[in-house]
Amino acid sequence: MNDIWRMIGQRLLLGVLTLFIISVVIFGATELLPGDLARELLGQSATEETLAAMREQLGLNDPAPLRYWNWLTGVLQGDFGMSMATKKPISELVGVRLGNTLFLAFYAAALAVPVSLLLGVLAALWRNSIFDRASNAMALTAISFPEFFVAYILILWLAQSGLFPSMVRITGATSMGELLYMAFLPALTLTLVVTAHMMRMTRAAIINLLASPYIEMARLKGMSPVRVVLRHAVPNALAPIVNVVALNLAYLITGVVVVEVVFVYPGLGQLMIDAVSNRDIAVVQAIALIFAAAYVLLNLIADVLSTITNPRLMHRR
Amino acid sequence: MTVLLSVLGGLGLFFLIGSAARAGLHAAAPSRHKPTFRDMPLTASFGLAVILFYVVLACLAPVIAPYGESEVVGAQYLPWAAPHYLGTDKLGRDMLTRLIYGARNTVGIAFATTALAFVVGSVLGIWAALMGGRLDQWLSRFVDALMAIPALIFSLLLLTIFGTSVMTLILVIAAVDATRVYRLARSVAQGIVVMDYIEAARLRGEGMWRLIRREILPNAMAPLAAEFGLRFCFVFLAISALSFLGLGIKPPTADWGSMVRENATLITFGDITPLLPAGAIALLTVAVNFVVDWQLHRASGLKE
């Protein structure tokens, strides 16, 4: 038990270190500009006075490490600074939308994970059958589709006939049931995009194991193929499966950007796109940090879970 | 019913194009390569045929297209009828013409970006593997830090800082993807630099550039080539997604991603015109994936 806690502690420390480095990269990226941010934002025709005022407003007169320190301590207390375009505190803009985005991502995950695991196990069970080949070809096709293509096909089929709404409007009075109904199409789009990858990896992880001697033994004992796969192969394939599931969840968190724009879903991705076109750098930095943190956290959880499912990984030498 | 019919029609077309392409390639190939094409799966020959079709479209766009790239030829949103076979867009430009020019612009830009990412990523990766020591450590840790940020988010951040134009788009996506290529090139090159013949080449006094280009690169070509196909798909999808979001290739340049965005309102009236450019993107990525899948399968010698 102690080993597990120590391992989790180590991973957490590493995660914090990664986040620190990411924050340096996200903040430091503005230093890459040949001139400075104020000139880049205002253009060549800006006068010296407006430039000076802009620098003052952005705090560009302080040296970079000091600005970074102020930004970081602010972020740690939940204060991301002010948005330049809307003149509102960023934490206010981000707050509700973060909840919406997480809701959509978890909704999609709740649909995608069971379906893809089931399909993956079935494909491994009936490998080289018509079902396996068809699902393989469909998976390869689905991976190559741009998200907006899938989204518009769904809108054409399911929203045209009036089954589901093609836009998501969330007000304070929206109930959970309505929310699940309205967010169904965006969630389904995300599901279709990530299912293929998870399914293929599940199938590959199980098929890899099926060649090992202990599976041969189980078969020779006269065990049914279903039992061989479920009782003997799946537990050992859990580590790679957990990893690929986490990777896809991390993808969901960032993949929502395009889907949110298609369905006018009031989430972080939508906000980020607006901020990028307004070149509202403070907002973009804040959202990039949030997305990166979610990404790191999910990878961390996957790492810990896959180590727990495979005790051999704990005593690596 | 229509859905079922179109699926069946699509499958029929797929088999037709696939077998025709396989037969054609088999007949045209020099006798040394004939077995390669005889055993090739239908998906791969279909993929090759589609890629070839796109290349021809891209090269001959001005000859094939009936109108000019951003020429206004009629009223807006015309239906699919005689002179404008696929209708017109919201400014009254011919849809078919813009689709054909899109092959040139979108695919061309994606290809240039991938090529740039590959040159930078693989040269840096092999260089790091060759030098080893502290330089390798620093460069690799730096790349690791960049890769910890999701690709789309990182490109959006960079686009905010440097502004959105085609040039910055190419540079930003190439920089983000070069990190992924770097990792692969470095790990492949690490297996090669420890070989005796590299030691001999070093003793012979060969310079760094010659070592990379003449000694290591030829041996690292196979995995890098497969990666090129996959990477092209990712870059292509990323550029289309950014153009779709209004942050990539700007109008009036015909580009599939922004064409979907411009005509998206038609979808709500049950018109499938906006799906055409999106479908063009999907078809090319599927085709490239099929070919890469076949190449990987061949290279691994895997028969399952």
XYZ file of C-alpha atoms in Angstrom:
621
model
C 0.000 0.000 0.000
C 2.826 2.368 0.928
C 4.418 1.799 -2.441
C 1.284 2.997 -4.182
C 1.139 6.222 -2.191
C 4.815 6.887 -2.806
C 4.341 6.290 -6.518
C 1.323 8.619 -6.609
C 3.317 11.270 -4.739
C 6.173 11.015 -7.224
C 3.838 11.285 -10.201
C 2.093 14.276 -8.630
C 5.402 16.064 -8.148
C 6.336 15.346 -11.747
C 2.953 16.630 -12.852
C 3.401 19.875 -10.939
C 6.857 20.287 -12.484
C 5.408 19.706 -15.972
C 2.697 22.280 -15.312
C 5.292 24.785 -14.150
C 7.296 24.320 -17.351
C 4.105 24.604 -19.431
C 3.225 27.870 -17.688
C 6.694 29.207 -18.519
C 6.241 28.223 -22.178
C 2.737 29.727 -22.381
C 3.838 32.946 -20.757
C 7.203 33.112 -22.479
C 5.768 32.626 -25.970
C 4.995 36.357 -26.142
C 8.713 37.059 -25.712
C 9.356 35.404 -29.083
C 8.037 38.457 -30.926
C 10.683 40.462 -32.758
C 9.242 43.772 -31.491
C 7.015 43.817 -28.457
C 3.404 42.814 -27.892
C 2.065 46.384 -27.869
C 3.446 47.150 -31.346
C 2.262 43.797 -32.687
C -1.277 44.398 -31.371
C -1.591 48.027 -32.470
C 0.114 47.702 -35.837
C 2.799 49.778 -37.556
C 0.817 53.011 -37.664
C 0.513 53.376 -33.876
C 1.910 56.560 -32.345
C 4.477 56.544 -29.560
C 1.899 57.709 -26.989
C -0.630 54.957 -27.689
C 2.195 52.447 -27.661
C 3.373 53.710 -24.284
C -0.193 53.615 -22.930
C -0.635 50.055 -24.241
C 2.657 48.962 -22.653
C 1.561 50.493 -19.394
C -1.778 48.688 -19.573
C -0.148 45.335 -20.371
C 2.515 45.909 -17.720
C 5.223 45.497 -20.354
C 7.532 47.991 -18.634
C 8.445 45.487 -15.925
C 11.128 42.900 -16.689
C 9.760 39.545 -17.935
C 10.562 37.417 -14.847
C 8.733 39.877 -12.591
C 5.702 39.882 -14.898
C 5.756 36.105 -14.951
C 5.881 35.996 -11.138
C 2.917 38.387 -10.831
C 0.932 36.395 -13.393
C 1.699 33.043 -11.743
C 0.808 34.183 -8.219
C -2.418 35.659 -9.623
C -3.303 32.429 -11.422
C -2.680 30.362 -8.302
C -5.224 32.504 -6.470
C -7.731 32.141 -9.307
C -7.086 35.604 -10.725
C -6.211 35.422 -14.435
C -6.153 39.190 -14.977
C -8.393 41.287 -17.209
C -9.617 40.526 -20.709
C -8.515 43.283 -23.078
C -11.471 42.949 -25.456
C -14.330 42.802 -22.953
C -12.722 44.640 -19.995
C -14.008 41.947 -17.641
C -12.028 39.762 -15.242
C -11.090 36.549 -17.045
C -12.054 34.309 -14.133
C -15.621 35.569 -14.525
C -15.648 34.749 -18.266
C -14.074 31.348 -17.774
C -16.029 30.147 -14.714
C -19.380 29.020 -16.158
C -17.924 28.029 -19.519
C -15.391 25.688 -17.925
C -18.311 23.845 -16.300
C -20.122 23.610 -19.657
C -17.052 22.279 -21.453
C -16.342 19.695 -18.766
C -19.983 18.621 -18.899
C -19.792 18.087 -22.659
C -16.486 16.204 -22.405
C -17.773 13.880 -19.676
C -21.061 13.358 -21.509
C -19.149 12.289 -24.606
C -16.843 10.093 -22.517
C -19.811 8.387 -20.841
C -21.109 7.478 -24.309
C -17.794 6.652 -25.955
C -15.909 4.570 -23.376
C -18.422 1.718 -22.865
C -19.266 1.515 -26.569
C -15.666 1.420 -27.745
C -14.562 -1.105 -25.104
C -17.460 -3.386 -26.017
C -16.760 -3.096 -29.749
C -13.044 -3.639 -29.169
C -13.617 -6.833 -27.170
C -16.106 -8.110 -29.754
C -13.686 -7.383 -32.602
C -10.940 -9.263 -30.749
C -13.293 -12.162 -30.078
C -14.411 -12.456 -33.695
C -11.165 -11.369 -35.291
C -10.841 -11.625 -39.083
C -14.592 -12.012 -39.365
C -16.760 -9.679 -41.433
C -17.611 -7.757 -38.269
C -13.929 -7.244 -37.459
C -13.022 -6.140 -40.974
C -15.982 -3.803 -41.294
C -15.382 -2.202 -37.895
C -11.686 -1.854 -38.717
C -12.368 -0.091 -42.013
C -15.011 2.110 -40.373
C -12.614 3.001 -37.564
C -9.886 3.996 -40.035
C -12.429 6.095 -41.915
C -13.795 7.769 -38.794
C -10.295 8.712 -37.605
C -9.684 10.529 -40.890
C -12.883 12.582 -40.827
C -12.610 16.220 -39.750
C -14.855 16.872 -36.739
C -16.976 19.431 -38.552
C -17.763 16.927 -41.308
C -19.141 14.439 -38.760
C -20.988 17.275 -37.002
C -22.696 18.525 -40.168
C -23.676 15.028 -41.285
C -25.326 14.511 -37.893
C -27.069 17.867 -38.181
C -28.319 16.936 -41.642
C -29.667 13.583 -40.474
C -30.815 14.154 -36.926
C -31.453 17.873 -36.616
C -33.155 18.280 -40.000
C -35.838 15.782 -39.084
C -36.397 17.769 -35.893
C -35.238 14.992 -33.569
C -32.532 17.016 -31.863
C -31.701 20.725 -31.782
C -28.651 21.820 -33.763
C -27.831 24.680 -31.397
C -27.280 24.665 -27.674
C -28.695 27.527 -25.625
C -27.974 27.258 -21.937
C -29.718 29.638 -19.536
C -29.823 29.516 -15.761
C -33.191 27.741 -15.848
C -32.084 24.843 -18.077
C -32.744 21.560 -16.296
C -30.434 18.555 -16.426
C -32.772 16.596 -18.696
C -33.000 19.428 -21.204
C -29.257 19.885 -21.086
C -28.655 16.197 -21.839
C -31.132 16.435 -24.723
C -29.673 19.647 -26.196
C -26.056 18.559 -25.848
C -26.727 15.159 -27.415
C -25.560 16.000 -30.943
C -22.255 17.619 -29.891
C -21.623 14.734 -27.520
C -22.430 12.206 -30.255
C -20.032 13.955 -32.650
C -17.203 13.751 -30.134
C -18.100 10.129 -29.407
C -17.854 9.159 -33.066
C -14.504 10.913 -33.368
C -12.834 9.168 -30.406
C -14.533 5.753 -30.441
C -12.564 4.479 -33.422
C -9.156 4.969 -31.833
C -10.139 3.454 -28.483
C -11.744 0.481 -30.177
C -8.732 -0.270 -32.341
C -6.347 -0.047 -29.399
C -8.532 -2.293 -27.219
C -8.638 -4.877 -29.977
C -4.870 -4.667 -30.517
C -4.093 -4.944 -26.791
C -6.248 -8.072 -26.418
C -5.024 -9.734 -29.620
C -1.430 -9.179 -28.536
C -2.144 -11.210 -25.414
C -4.014 -14.000 -27.180
C -0.727 -15.372 -28.522
C 0.749 -15.911 -25.041
C 1.123 -19.442 -23.598
C -1.245 -18.977 -20.660
C -4.096 -18.190 -23.030
C -3.211 -21.289 -25.043
C -3.390 -23.240 -21.770
C -6.810 -21.816 -20.929
C -8.037 -22.781 -24.391
C -6.651 -26.306 -24.092
C -8.536 -26.701 -20.833
C -11.654 -26.366 -22.970
C -12.680 -22.924 -21.795
C -15.128 -21.023 -23.966
C -13.627 -18.199 -26.104
C -15.765 -15.588 -24.352
C -14.459 -16.646 -20.951
C -10.875 -16.769 -22.215
C -11.095 -13.174 -23.423
C -13.053 -11.724 -20.510
C -11.431 -13.549 -17.572
C -7.904 -14.075 -18.818
C -7.043 -11.576 -21.537
C -8.873 -8.395 -20.501
C -7.370 -7.992 -16.974
C -3.874 -8.126 -18.433
C -4.774 -5.769 -21.244
C -6.140 -3.177 -18.833
C -2.966 -1.075 -18.629
C -2.784 -0.177 -22.330
C -6.565 0.209 -22.478
C -6.601 2.618 -19.531
C -3.833 4.583 -21.197
C -5.593 4.935 -24.503
C -8.873 5.850 -22.798
C -7.147 8.625 -20.847
C -5.386 9.837 -23.968
C -8.725 10.101 -25.742
C -10.353 11.865 -22.810
C -7.506 14.355 -22.940
C -8.193 14.678 -26.655
C -11.879 15.273 -25.874
C -10.994 18.203 -23.639
C -9.208 19.951 -26.500
C -11.267 18.462 -29.343
C -14.331 20.277 -28.048
C -13.081 23.514 -29.658
C -14.334 22.779 -33.192
C -17.492 20.999 -32.039
C -18.429 23.872 -29.738
C -18.157 26.311 -32.637
C -20.359 24.159 -34.918
C -23.114 23.765 -32.309
C -22.730 27.284 -30.839
C -22.136 25.597 -27.475
C -21.206 28.153 -24.795
C -17.941 26.559 -23.679
C -14.265 27.375 -23.279
C -13.404 26.464 -26.881
C -15.824 29.033 -28.263
C -14.390 31.657 -25.914
C -10.855 30.785 -26.973
C -11.630 31.122 -30.685
C -13.176 34.552 -30.091
C -10.143 35.568 -28.057
C -7.760 34.371 -30.776
C -9.524 36.423 -33.454
C -9.520 39.488 -31.156
C -5.891 38.727 -30.240
C -6.891 38.927 -26.589
C -3.663 37.349 -25.400
C -4.465 37.220 -21.658
C -7.633 35.177 -22.239
C -5.867 32.811 -24.637
C -3.051 32.254 -22.135
C -5.535 31.511 -19.328
C -7.541 29.007 -21.401
C -4.406 27.382 -22.800
C -3.191 26.875 -19.235
C -6.523 25.350 -18.168
C -6.592 22.958 -21.133
C -2.964 21.994 -20.595
C -3.619 21.363 -16.896
C -6.556 19.074 -17.727
C -4.350 17.275 -20.242
C -1.538 16.748 -17.734
C -3.959 15.660 -15.015
C -5.630 13.031 -17.197
C -2.290 11.617 -18.294
C -1.257 11.483 -14.649
C -4.405 9.557 -13.685
C -3.817 7.141 -16.556
C -0.248 6.592 -15.433
C -1.298 5.851 -11.858
C -4.206 3.597 -12.871
C -2.181 1.543 -15.317
C 0.515 1.047 -12.673
C -2.086 -0.130 -10.177
C -3.608 -2.612 -12.640
C -0.183 -4.103 -13.288
C 1.735 -4.664 -10.045
C 4.872 -5.581 -11.997
C 5.280 -1.950 -13.034
C 5.604 -0.947 -9.390
C 8.837 -2.836 -8.847
C 10.700 -1.725 -11.904
C 14.422 -1.875 -11.619
C -34.003 4.451 -48.090
C -31.901 7.124 -49.796
C -29.267 6.646 -47.107
C -29.103 2.918 -47.767
C -28.914 3.487 -51.515
C -26.113 6.026 -51.231
C -24.125 3.723 -48.913
C -24.527 0.847 -51.381
C -23.621 3.122 -54.287
C -20.549 4.352 -52.422
C -19.402 0.804 -51.682
C -19.906 -0.183 -55.322
C -17.903 2.808 -56.502
C -15.176 1.983 -53.971
C -14.790 -1.581 -55.287
C -14.901 -0.387 -58.879
C -12.221 2.305 -58.408
C -10.137 0.021 -56.195
C -10.044 -2.890 -58.632
C -9.565 -0.657 -61.662
C -6.646 1.121 -59.991
C -5.092 -2.170 -58.943
C -5.357 -3.569 -62.440
C -3.965 -0.355 -63.914
C -1.022 -0.188 -61.520
C -0.275 -3.865 -62.031
C -0.176 -3.400 -65.791
C 1.892 -0.208 -65.647
C 4.438 -1.316 -63.024
C 7.875 -2.576 -64.112
C 8.048 -6.360 -63.827
C 10.294 -6.151 -60.736
C 7.446 -4.530 -58.747
C 4.529 -6.482 -60.191
C 3.977 -8.774 -57.146
C 3.696 -5.714 -54.855
C 0.718 -4.437 -56.741
C -0.902 -7.805 -57.349
C -1.270 -8.497 -53.610
C -2.240 -4.991 -52.670
C -5.540 -4.728 -50.797
C -8.452 -2.921 -52.446
C -8.335 -0.157 -49.814
C -4.751 0.704 -50.735
C -5.338 0.780 -54.490
C -8.434 2.901 -53.911
C -6.318 5.258 -51.781
C -3.629 5.520 -54.446
C -6.231 6.264 -57.124
C -7.790 9.021 -55.011
C -4.424 10.616 -54.208
C -3.493 10.555 -57.894
C -6.814 12.194 -58.763
C -6.214 14.994 -56.243
C -2.693 15.606 -57.514
C -3.951 15.929 -61.094
C -6.714 18.308 -59.951
C -4.249 20.424 -57.995
C -1.742 20.659 -60.857
C -4.253 21.373 -63.601
C -6.729 23.502 -61.607
C -6.744 26.525 -63.967
C -7.242 24.265 -67.006
C -10.057 22.145 -65.540
C -11.992 24.785 -63.633
C -14.763 26.392 -65.712
C -14.434 29.867 -64.092
C -11.874 32.000 -62.266
C -10.998 31.265 -58.629
C -12.835 34.247 -57.082
C -14.922 35.258 -60.054
C -18.545 36.207 -59.261
C -20.629 34.407 -61.910
C -24.242 34.698 -60.800
C -26.732 35.134 -57.984
C -25.880 33.778 -54.554
C -26.787 30.236 -53.458
C -27.941 29.049 -56.904
C -29.190 25.441 -56.937
C -27.328 22.618 -58.690
C -28.185 23.264 -62.356
C -26.632 23.366 -65.826
C -23.898 26.050 -66.033
C -23.118 25.821 -62.299
C -23.182 22.094 -61.669
C -22.746 22.410 -57.915
C -24.461 25.778 -57.507
C -22.881 28.975 -56.238
C -21.784 30.172 -52.798
C -22.917 33.135 -50.743
C -21.115 35.646 -52.994
C -22.242 33.982 -56.205
C -18.957 32.251 -56.988
C -19.037 28.909 -58.804
C -18.841 26.084 -56.244
C -17.242 23.522 -58.579
C -14.493 25.970 -59.550
C -13.718 26.749 -55.940
C -13.658 23.069 -55.019
C -11.089 22.446 -57.751
C -8.948 25.419 -56.702
C -9.314 24.275 -53.100
C -7.436 21.093 -54.035
C -4.525 23.282 -55.088
C -4.559 25.689 -52.120
C -5.500 23.487 -49.172
C -3.534 20.413 -50.194
C -0.587 22.511 -51.384
C -0.326 24.427 -48.135
C -0.724 21.257 -46.047
C 1.991 19.557 -48.106
C 4.392 22.485 -47.768
C 3.789 22.590 -44.009
C 4.394 18.871 -43.592
C 7.548 19.049 -45.676
C 8.869 21.954 -43.592
C 8.038 20.150 -40.335
C 9.852 17.087 -41.632
C 13.006 18.852 -42.728
C 13.319 20.746 -39.430
C 12.192 17.882 -37.178
C 14.232 15.100 -38.735
C 17.435 17.116 -39.156
C 17.264 18.316 -35.540
C 16.346 14.835 -34.289
C 19.202 13.099 -36.095
C 21.598 15.870 -35.088
C 20.633 15.453 -31.424
C 21.118 11.689 -31.651
C 24.526 12.181 -33.295
C 25.811 14.751 -30.820
C 24.411 13.059 -27.732
C 25.376 14.391 -24.320
C 24.146 17.660 -22.967
C 22.888 19.136 -26.248
C 20.684 16.077 -26.813
C 19.362 16.296 -23.242
C 18.493 19.970 -23.437
C 16.885 19.768 -26.858
C 14.851 16.694 -25.930
C 13.607 18.124 -22.627
C 12.660 21.323 -24.443
C 10.685 19.349 -27.034
C 9.040 17.316 -24.241
C 7.856 20.524 -22.609
C 6.365 21.747 -25.900
C 4.656 18.399 -26.485
C 2.983 18.513 -23.074
C 0.697 21.237 -24.445
C -2.090 19.924 -26.704
C -1.250 20.663 -30.371
C -4.397 22.601 -31.287
C -4.216 24.740 -28.141
C -0.543 25.511 -28.695
C -1.129 26.510 -32.317
C -4.005 28.768 -31.246
C -1.730 30.437 -28.686
C 1.001 30.996 -31.268
C -1.516 32.317 -33.819
C -2.726 34.878 -31.271
C 0.790 36.121 -30.717
C 1.958 36.216 -34.328
C -1.348 37.082 -35.984
C -3.191 35.042 -38.606
C -1.883 34.879 -42.158
C -1.016 31.989 -44.435
C 2.702 32.402 -43.737
C 2.336 32.349 -39.943
C -0.124 29.464 -40.275
C 2.451 27.381 -42.142
C 5.254 28.291 -39.734
C 3.168 27.697 -36.589
C 1.754 24.309 -37.638
C 5.170 23.244 -38.935
C 6.787 24.204 -35.619
C 4.193 22.301 -33.585
C 4.439 19.198 -35.766
C 8.234 19.333 -36.000
C 8.349 18.411 -32.284
C 6.543 15.128 -33.054
C 8.815 14.390 -36.007
C 11.857 15.223 -33.868
C 10.942 12.522 -31.341
C 10.554 9.859 -34.004
C 13.675 10.858 -35.951
C 15.759 10.940 -32.766
C 14.636 7.516 -31.579
C 15.198 5.980 -35.018
C 18.608 7.654 -35.383
C 19.702 6.542 -31.920
C 19.595 2.954 -33.120
C 21.709 3.854 -36.138
C 24.416 6.099 -34.679
C 25.819 3.247 -32.544
C 26.579 1.121 -35.610
C 30.128 0.479 -36.676
C 29.813 2.073 -40.071
C 28.927 5.409 -38.487
C 32.022 5.096 -36.295
C 34.043 4.440 -39.440
C 32.502 7.413 -41.197
C 33.355 9.619 -38.243
C 36.952 8.391 -38.213
C 37.124 9.112 -41.912
C 36.479 12.706 -40.920
C 33.030 13.151 -42.419
C 31.298 16.359 -41.401
C 28.029 16.547 -39.493
C 25.908 17.418 -42.507
C 27.320 14.609 -44.620
C 26.820 12.138 -41.762
C 23.160 13.130 -41.468
C 22.431 13.223 -45.170
C 24.498 10.385 -46.600
C 24.922 7.923 -43.738
C 21.927 8.104 -41.389
C 19.022 9.433 -43.439
C 18.990 6.610 -46.027
C 18.691 4.039 -43.217
C 15.996 5.974 -41.372
C 13.902 6.560 -44.489
C 11.304 3.772 -44.130
C 9.774 4.758 -40.764
C 10.050 8.434 -41.632
C 8.191 7.919 -44.915
C 5.288 6.182 -43.159
C 5.249 8.941 -40.577
C 5.149 11.499 -43.377
C 1.824 10.128 -44.577
C 0.285 10.127 -41.098
C 1.715 13.537 -40.297
C 0.301 14.912 -43.544
C -3.161 13.780 -42.432
C -2.804 15.499 -39.069
C -1.483 18.716 -40.620
C -4.182 18.674 -43.282
C -6.920 18.206 -40.675
C -5.390 20.866 -38.404
C -5.208 23.434 -41.215
C -8.768 22.693 -42.318
C -9.976 22.949 -38.713
C -8.234 26.315 -38.260
C -9.579 27.589 -41.592
C -13.016 26.384 -40.558
C -12.641 28.354 -37.324
C -11.786 31.437 -39.398
C -8.149 31.509 -38.266
C -6.437 29.852 -41.197
C -6.427 30.474 -44.928
C -8.295 33.702 -45.599
C -10.866 34.439 -48.351
C -10.920 35.081 -51.282
C -8.460 32.195 -51.555
C -10.538 29.070 -52.204
C -9.998 26.684 -49.304
C -12.098 23.717 -48.225
C -12.128 24.518 -44.516
C -13.365 28.090 -44.912
C -15.775 27.015 -47.682
C -17.550 24.800 -45.159
C -17.761 27.699 -42.753
C -19.006 30.206 -45.358
C -21.809 27.973 -46.605
C -22.697 26.272 -43.322
C -26.075 28.006 -43.098
C -27.288 25.975 -46.100
C -27.202 22.832 -43.950
C -30.163 24.037 -41.931
C -32.201 24.130 -45.154
C -31.283 20.537 -45.952
C -28.848 21.478 -48.727
C -25.746 19.283 -48.736
C -23.479 21.713 -50.636
C -21.369 22.601 -47.533
C -20.665 18.905 -47.038
C -18.822 18.726 -50.383
C -15.611 20.508 -49.303
C -15.740 18.706 -45.938
C -16.161 15.432 -47.804
C -13.228 16.315 -50.061
C -11.072 16.721 -46.945
C -12.334 13.459 -45.469
C -11.811 11.507 -48.694
C -8.178 12.566 -49.042
C -7.311 11.755 -45.398
C -9.020 8.367 -45.699
C -7.087 7.661 -48.892
C -3.725 8.617 -47.348
C -4.512 6.551 -44.245
C -5.365 3.495 -46.352
C -2.065 3.742 -48.226
C -0.045 4.301 -45.035
C -1.796 1.359 -43.374
C -0.826 -0.867 -46.291
C 2.778 0.399 -46.270
C 3.101 -0.177 -42.497
C 1.637 -3.641 -42.880
C 4.116 -4.445 -45.650
C 7.085 -3.005 -43.777
C 6.305 -4.905 -40.578
C 5.827 -8.184 -42.471
C 2.902 -8.787 -40.150
C 0.401 -11.375 -41.319
C -1.633 -11.711 -38.095
